[in-house]
Short mmCIF file of C-alpha atoms and ligand atoms in Angstrom, two decimals:
data_model
loop_
_atom_site.label_atom_id
_atom_site.label_comp_id
_atom_site.label_asym_id
_atom_site.label_seq_id
_atom_site.Cartn_x
_atom_site.Cartn_y
_atom_site.Cartn_z
CA UNK V 1 1.89 39.97 7.43
CA UNK V 2 5.53 40.70 6.47
CA UNK V 3 8.27 38.96 8.50
CA UNK V 4 11.82 40.23 8.66
CA UNK V 5 14.45 37.67 9.61
CA UNK V 6 18.07 38.28 10.46
CA UNK V 7 20.47 35.50 11.32
CA UNK V 8 23.58 33.65 10.38
CA UNK V 9 23.88 31.92 7.03
CA UNK V 10 26.39 29.13 7.50
CA UNK V 11 28.17 25.95 6.56
CA UNK V 12 28.19 23.50 9.46
CA UNK V 13 30.17 20.38 10.19
CA UNK V 14 28.14 18.13 12.47
CA UNK V 15 29.10 15.02 14.31
CA UNK V 16 26.76 12.83 16.36
CA UNK V 17 27.66 9.50 17.97
CA UNK V 18 25.89 7.87 14.98
CA UNK V 19 26.66 9.97 11.92
CA UNK V 20 28.80 12.77 10.59
CA UNK V 21 28.41 15.36 7.75
CA UNK V 22 30.36 18.35 6.53
CA UNK V 23 29.51 21.57 4.77
CA UNK V 24 25.86 21.49 5.65
CA UNK V 25 23.82 24.52 4.54
CA UNK V 26 22.76 25.93 7.90
CA UNK V 27 22.81 28.98 10.14
CA UNK V 28 20.05 30.49 12.23
CA UNK V 29 18.76 32.68 9.33
CA UNK V 30 18.46 29.63 7.12
CA UNK V 31 16.52 27.50 9.56
CA UNK V 32 14.27 30.35 10.74
CA UNK V 33 13.30 31.57 7.24
CA UNK V 34 12.67 28.11 5.78
CA UNK V 35 10.68 27.06 8.86
CA UNK V 36 8.63 30.29 8.94
CA UNK V 37 7.91 29.84 5.21
CA UNK V 38 5.44 27.10 6.08
CA UNK V 39 3.20 29.82 7.55
CA UNK V 40 4.16 33.40 6.62
CA UNK V 41 4.10 34.56 3.01
CA UNK V 42 6.26 37.65 2.84
CA UNK V 43 9.60 36.70 4.36
CA UNK V 44 12.50 39.10 4.12
CA UNK V 45 15.93 37.70 4.96
CA UNK V 46 18.94 39.77 6.08
CA UNK V 47 22.35 38.21 6.34
CA UNK V 48 25.80 37.95 4.81
CA UNK V 49 27.64 35.24 2.97
CA UNK V 50 31.00 34.86 1.20
CA UNK V 51 31.54 34.16 -2.44
CA UNK V 52 31.91 30.47 -1.59
CA UNK V 53 28.17 30.30 -0.68
CA UNK V 54 27.23 29.89 -4.30
CA UNK V 55 24.20 30.66 -6.51
CA UNK V 56 22.73 27.15 -5.98
CA UNK V 57 22.34 27.79 -2.25
CA UNK V 58 21.00 31.29 -2.82
CA UNK V 59 18.43 29.85 -5.21
CA UNK V 60 17.16 27.55 -2.54
CA UNK V 61 15.77 30.55 -0.62
CA UNK V 62 14.43 32.21 -3.80
CA UNK V 63 12.66 29.03 -4.88
CA UNK V 64 10.83 29.01 -1.51
CA UNK V 65 9.66 32.57 -2.01
CA UNK V 66 12.06 34.04 0.51
CA UNK V 67 13.15 37.60 -0.42
CA UNK V 68 16.98 37.69 -0.24
CA UNK V 69 17.54 41.25 -1.45
CA UNK V 70 18.82 41.89 2.12
CA UNK V 71 21.52 39.21 1.90
CA UNK V 72 24.95 40.66 1.23
CA UNK V 73 27.47 38.60 -0.81
CA UNK V 74 31.01 39.62 0.09
CA UNK V 75 33.33 39.33 -2.88
CA UNK V 76 36.34 37.18 -2.00
CA UNK V 77 34.88 36.51 1.46
CA UNK V 78 34.33 33.26 3.28
CA UNK V 79 30.93 32.23 4.72
CA UNK V 80 30.48 31.78 8.51
CA UNK V 81 31.39 28.26 9.65
CA UNK V 82 30.38 26.36 12.74
CA UNK V 83 31.15 22.85 13.82
CA UNK V 84 29.79 20.82 16.71
CA UNK V 85 29.69 17.44 18.26
CA UNK V 86 26.69 15.93 20.07
CA UNK V 87 26.96 13.78 23.16
CA UNK V 88 25.28 10.33 23.55
CA UNK V 89 22.06 11.92 24.80
CA UNK V 90 21.74 13.89 21.50
CA UNK V 91 20.81 16.91 23.53
CA UNK V 92 23.97 18.47 24.82
CA UNK V 93 26.71 19.43 22.39
CA UNK V 94 30.21 20.92 22.28
CA UNK V 95 31.04 23.60 19.82
CA UNK V 96 34.31 22.50 18.22
CA UNK V 97 34.90 25.57 16.11
CA UNK V 98 33.31 28.94 15.21
CA UNK V 99 34.78 30.85 12.29
CA UNK V 100 32.91 34.15 12.01
CA UNK V 101 34.52 35.04 8.64
CA UNK V 102 32.31 37.58 6.81
CA UNK V 103 30.05 37.77 9.85
CA UNK V 104 32.89 39.48 11.77
CA UNK V 105 32.58 42.68 9.75
CA UNK V 106 28.90 42.42 8.90
CA UNK V 107 27.09 45.72 8.90
CA UNK V 108 23.43 44.88 8.14
CA UNK V 109 21.66 47.30 5.84
CA UNK V 110 17.91 46.93 5.96
CA UNK V 111 16.42 47.52 2.44
CA UNK V 112 13.73 50.23 2.31
CA UNK V 113 11.11 47.62 1.40
CA UNK V 114 11.81 45.75 4.67
CA UNK V 115 11.62 48.70 7.05
CA UNK V 116 7.85 48.44 7.70
CA UNK V 117 7.96 44.75 8.56
CA UNK V 118 5.25 43.96 11.13
CA UNK V 119 7.01 40.90 12.58
CA UNK V 120 10.77 40.68 13.22
CA UNK V 121 12.87 37.66 14.18
CA UNK V 122 16.37 38.46 15.43
CA UNK V 123 18.04 35.12 14.95
CA UNK V 124 21.08 34.00 16.86
CA UNK V 125 23.75 36.49 15.84
CA UNK V 126 25.89 39.16 17.50
CA UNK V 127 23.51 41.16 19.81
CA UNK V 128 25.12 44.37 18.53
CA UNK V 129 23.88 43.50 15.05
CA UNK V 130 20.46 42.58 16.44
CA UNK V 131 20.18 46.06 18.03
CA UNK V 132 21.54 47.74 14.88
CA UNK V 133 18.65 46.16 12.86
CA UNK V 134 15.97 47.46 15.30
CA UNK V 135 17.54 50.97 14.88
CA UNK V 136 16.80 50.86 11.14
CA UNK V 137 13.11 49.88 11.10
CA UNK V 138 9.75 51.28 12.16
CA UNK V 139 8.31 49.82 15.37
CA UNK V 140 6.95 46.34 14.48
CA UNK V 141 4.02 44.56 16.05
CA UNK V 142 6.34 41.95 17.55
CA UNK V 143 10.10 41.48 17.94
CA UNK V 144 11.31 37.96 18.71
CA UNK V 145 14.94 37.35 19.70
CA UNK V 146 17.05 34.25 20.00
CA UNK V 147 20.60 34.00 21.43
CA UNK V 148 23.06 31.40 22.72
CA UNK V 149 25.82 30.77 25.24
CA UNK V 150 28.45 32.20 22.84
CA UNK V 151 26.87 35.67 23.18
CA UNK V 152 25.68 35.38 26.78
CA UNK V 153 29.34 34.81 27.78
CA UNK V 154 31.01 36.91 25.09
CA UNK V 155 28.88 40.06 24.94
CA UNK V 156 26.74 40.20 28.15
CA UNK V 157 26.41 44.02 28.26
CA UNK V 158 25.47 44.28 24.55
CA UNK V 159 22.98 41.45 24.95
CA UNK V 160 21.28 43.29 27.84
CA UNK V 161 20.87 46.37 25.63
CA UNK V 162 19.22 44.29 22.97
CA UNK V 163 16.97 42.44 25.36
CA UNK V 164 15.65 45.72 26.66
CA UNK V 165 14.21 46.34 23.19
CA UNK V 166 12.52 43.05 22.34
CA UNK V 167 9.09 41.66 23.05
CA UNK V 168 9.93 37.96 23.12
CA UNK V 169 12.98 35.88 23.87
CA UNK V 170 13.44 32.23 22.98
CA UNK V 171 16.27 30.36 24.73
CA UNK V 172 16.99 26.88 26.06
CA UNK V 173 17.05 25.92 29.73
CA UNK V 174 20.85 25.98 30.17
CA UNK V 175 20.99 29.41 28.52
CA UNK V 176 18.19 30.64 30.78
CA UNK V 177 20.12 29.57 33.88
CA UNK V 178 23.29 31.17 32.53
CA UNK V 179 21.59 34.43 31.62
CA UNK V 180 19.67 34.78 34.93
CA UNK V 181 22.47 33.30 37.05
CA UNK V 182 19.79 31.25 38.83
CA UNK V 183 19.39 27.47 38.67
CA UNK V 184 15.61 27.50 39.03
CA UNK V 185 13.79 28.03 35.72
CA UNK V 186 10.75 29.70 37.23
CA UNK V 187 12.94 32.21 39.05
CA UNK V 188 15.10 32.54 35.91
CA UNK V 189 11.98 33.41 33.91
CA UNK V 190 11.07 36.21 36.35
CA UNK V 191 14.63 37.58 36.26
CA UNK V 192 14.87 37.44 32.45
CA UNK V 193 11.43 38.99 31.86
CA UNK V 194 12.50 41.92 34.03
CA UNK V 195 15.42 42.48 31.53
CA UNK V 196 12.86 43.40 28.80
CA UNK V 197 11.13 40.52 26.99
CA UNK V 198 7.60 40.19 28.44
CA UNK V 199 7.12 36.99 26.45
CA UNK V 200 9.69 34.34 27.31
CA UNK V 201 9.98 30.85 25.92
CA UNK V 202 12.34 28.39 27.60
CA UNK V 203 12.94 25.25 25.49
CA UNK V 204 13.82 22.06 27.33
CA UNK V 205 14.96 19.90 24.40
CA UNK V 206 13.25 16.55 24.52
CA UNK V 207 11.12 17.71 27.52
CA UNK V 208 9.15 20.42 25.66
CA UNK V 209 8.89 24.14 26.16
CA UNK V 210 7.52 26.66 28.63
CA UNK V 211 5.89 29.93 27.69
CA UNK V 212 5.89 32.74 30.25
CA UNK V 213 3.65 35.84 29.79
CA UNK V 214 1.77 38.23 32.07
CA UNK V 215 -1.08 35.68 32.06
CA UNK V 216 1.04 32.89 33.53
CA UNK V 217 2.79 29.75 32.28
CA UNK V 218 1.89 27.43 29.41
CA UNK V 219 3.66 24.12 29.07
CA UNK V 220 4.04 22.36 25.73
CA UNK V 221 5.14 18.82 25.37
CA UNK V 222 7.88 17.66 23.02
CA UNK V 223 6.97 15.25 20.29
CA UNK V 224 8.03 11.72 21.29
CA UNK V 225 10.43 10.88 18.48
CA UNK V 226 12.25 7.54 18.44
CA UNK V 227 15.00 8.73 16.12
CA UNK V 228 16.74 12.01 16.53
CA UNK V 229 19.20 12.31 13.71
CA UNK V 230 20.71 15.84 14.06
CA UNK V 231 19.42 18.31 16.60
CA UNK V 232 21.18 21.28 15.02
CA UNK V 233 18.78 24.02 14.05
CA UNK V 234 15.89 22.70 16.16
CA UNK V 235 15.86 25.92 18.20
CA UNK V 236 15.85 28.07 15.10
CA UNK V 237 13.09 25.98 13.47
CA UNK V 238 11.13 26.43 16.66
CA UNK V 239 11.64 30.23 16.40
CA UNK V 240 10.60 30.12 12.69
CA UNK V 241 7.50 28.13 13.30
CA UNK V 242 6.63 30.33 16.30
CA UNK V 243 6.89 33.70 14.56
CA UNK V 244 5.80 32.43 11.21
CA UNK V 245 2.50 31.25 12.69
CA UNK V 246 2.08 34.59 14.54
CA UNK V 247 2.80 36.59 11.35
CA UNK V 248 0.14 34.46 9.55
CA UNK V 249 -2.38 34.94 12.38
CA UNK V 250 -1.57 38.67 12.50
CA UNK V 251 -2.55 38.80 16.17
CA UNK V 252 -0.51 38.32 19.29
CA UNK V 253 -2.64 37.20 22.22
CA UNK V 254 -2.70 34.33 24.75
CA UNK V 255 -4.35 31.86 22.32
CA UNK V 256 -2.21 32.66 19.28
CA UNK V 257 0.95 32.52 21.45
CA UNK V 258 0.05 29.08 22.77
CA UNK V 259 -0.69 27.80 19.25
CA UNK V 260 2.59 29.44 18.06
CA UNK V 261 4.54 27.47 20.72
CA UNK V 262 2.99 24.21 19.43
CA UNK V 263 3.76 25.12 15.78
CA UNK V 264 7.37 25.95 16.84
CA UNK V 265 7.61 22.59 18.54
CA UNK V 266 6.13 20.91 15.43
CA UNK V 267 8.76 22.43 13.18
CA UNK V 268 11.59 21.61 15.59
CA UNK V 269 10.46 17.96 15.68
CA UNK V 270 10.76 17.66 11.90
CA UNK V 271 14.15 19.47 11.76
CA UNK V 272 15.90 16.85 13.88
CA UNK V 273 14.80 13.97 11.59
CA UNK V 274 17.58 14.66 9.07
CA UNK V 275 20.80 16.70 8.71
CA UNK V 276 20.52 20.47 8.30
CA UNK V 277 17.38 21.67 6.48
CA UNK V 278 17.07 18.39 4.53
CA UNK V 279 13.83 17.33 6.18
CA UNK V 280 12.26 20.75 5.82
CA UNK V 281 12.89 20.65 2.05
CA UNK V 282 10.64 17.62 1.50
CA UNK V 283 8.11 18.44 4.21
CA UNK V 284 4.50 19.16 3.20
CA UNK V 285 1.92 21.45 4.83
CA UNK V 286 -0.23 18.38 5.37
CA UNK V 287 2.43 16.71 7.46
CA UNK V 288 2.77 19.93 9.48
CA UNK V 289 -0.97 19.95 10.12
CA UNK V 290 -0.98 16.28 11.16
CA UNK V 291 1.86 16.64 13.59
CA UNK V 292 0.34 19.77 15.11
CA UNK V 293 -2.80 17.71 15.77
CA UNK V 294 -0.64 14.97 17.37
CA UNK V 295 0.77 17.67 19.68
CA UNK V 296 -2.76 18.61 20.68
CA UNK V 297 -3.64 14.94 21.29
CA UNK V 298 -0.56 14.37 23.47
CA UNK V 299 -2.07 16.09 26.51
CA UNK V 300 -5.78 15.93 25.72
CA UNK V 301 -8.14 14.49 28.33
CA UNK V 302 -11.77 13.66 27.60
CA UNK V 303 -14.23 14.82 30.27
P1 AMP B 1 20.54 25.79 17.06
O1 AMP B 1 20.82 24.32 16.98
O2 AMP B 1 19.12 26.09 16.90
O3 AMP B 1 21.15 26.40 18.29
O4 AMP B 1 21.27 26.53 15.80
C1 AMP B 1 22.42 26.01 15.22
C2 AMP B 1 22.87 26.97 14.13
O5 AMP B 1 23.40 28.14 14.69
C3 AMP B 1 23.94 26.31 13.30
O6 AMP B 1 23.48 26.07 12.02
C4 AMP B 1 25.10 27.30 13.32
O7 AMP B 1 25.60 27.59 11.99
C5 AMP B 1 24.51 28.57 13.95
N1 AMP B 1 25.45 29.18 14.96
C6 AMP B 1 26.29 28.50 15.78
N2 AMP B 1 27.04 29.42 16.50
C7 AMP B 1 26.68 30.64 16.05
C8 AMP B 1 27.05 32.00 16.47
N3 AMP B 1 27.99 32.21 17.33
N4 AMP B 1 26.50 33.03 15.77
C9 AMP B 1 25.52 32.79 14.87
N5 AMP B 1 25.11 31.60 14.46
C10 AMP B 1 25.67 30.54 15.06
#
């Protein structure tokens, strides 16, 4: 089924204690759409870039079958830029700089062909824009939303308005504590679900992810990787794998949601193996299937 993705399209500068790279093709929209492309067929991307983004980068989406007729290219504009530095644990990070550039005046226009999308992923972007998108489309089967500390602190009221309209929220543990103003994740989940999203996923980095629904809690492990190269985009790849799998399954129920969390974790585990989307570009569906099976095996017990 068709999947509409909105998110940032960016150039990142990333520094870890072990490596450093500049001008990496990144952004939530990039990670989500490429990750979801391993599952969903009809992906429609909405975003904005400056003239500096270049045809070569735009072709990368086209070559992967991602429809970019919803991506605006602003003449003379500069693409969104983010830079960050990871701590020794490769989990926590400091944002060094955020330059919104063309994202500051972005007014998303959803092409007519995208308005009937059955699955929608509101990637990490200004919550005002996320709400604006929902106002332009017919009611989808599932709306998944992602956000980050930048918006939780910067636009709390606007974020609440968006959360009231979404079915699922994907955030990490520190964001959950910040959004709920409660240190306990189980209480946080109750508080956040009362804000709107009945499906809540709290990611705990190298400790896996928790899925909260009306049926209860499902806990997914993280893949035990020895080498984490660049964690940037792991959350977005999780979101892409999660909603991409659901769009392919076409059904949202307890079983598909649990599998979607494991596919999200699978995609996140690949993302961190190289800088930016590099690992996703040489990844094969066979590798995705094998790692999904490894996830199942991680907590399997024979009777
Ligand atoms: P993640 O590591 O999954 O949280 O996502 C990192 C991506 O989010 C990077 O590629 C950044 O370009 C992008 N990003 C960082 N800050 C923002 C922001 N304020 N709005 C939109 N995208 C952002």
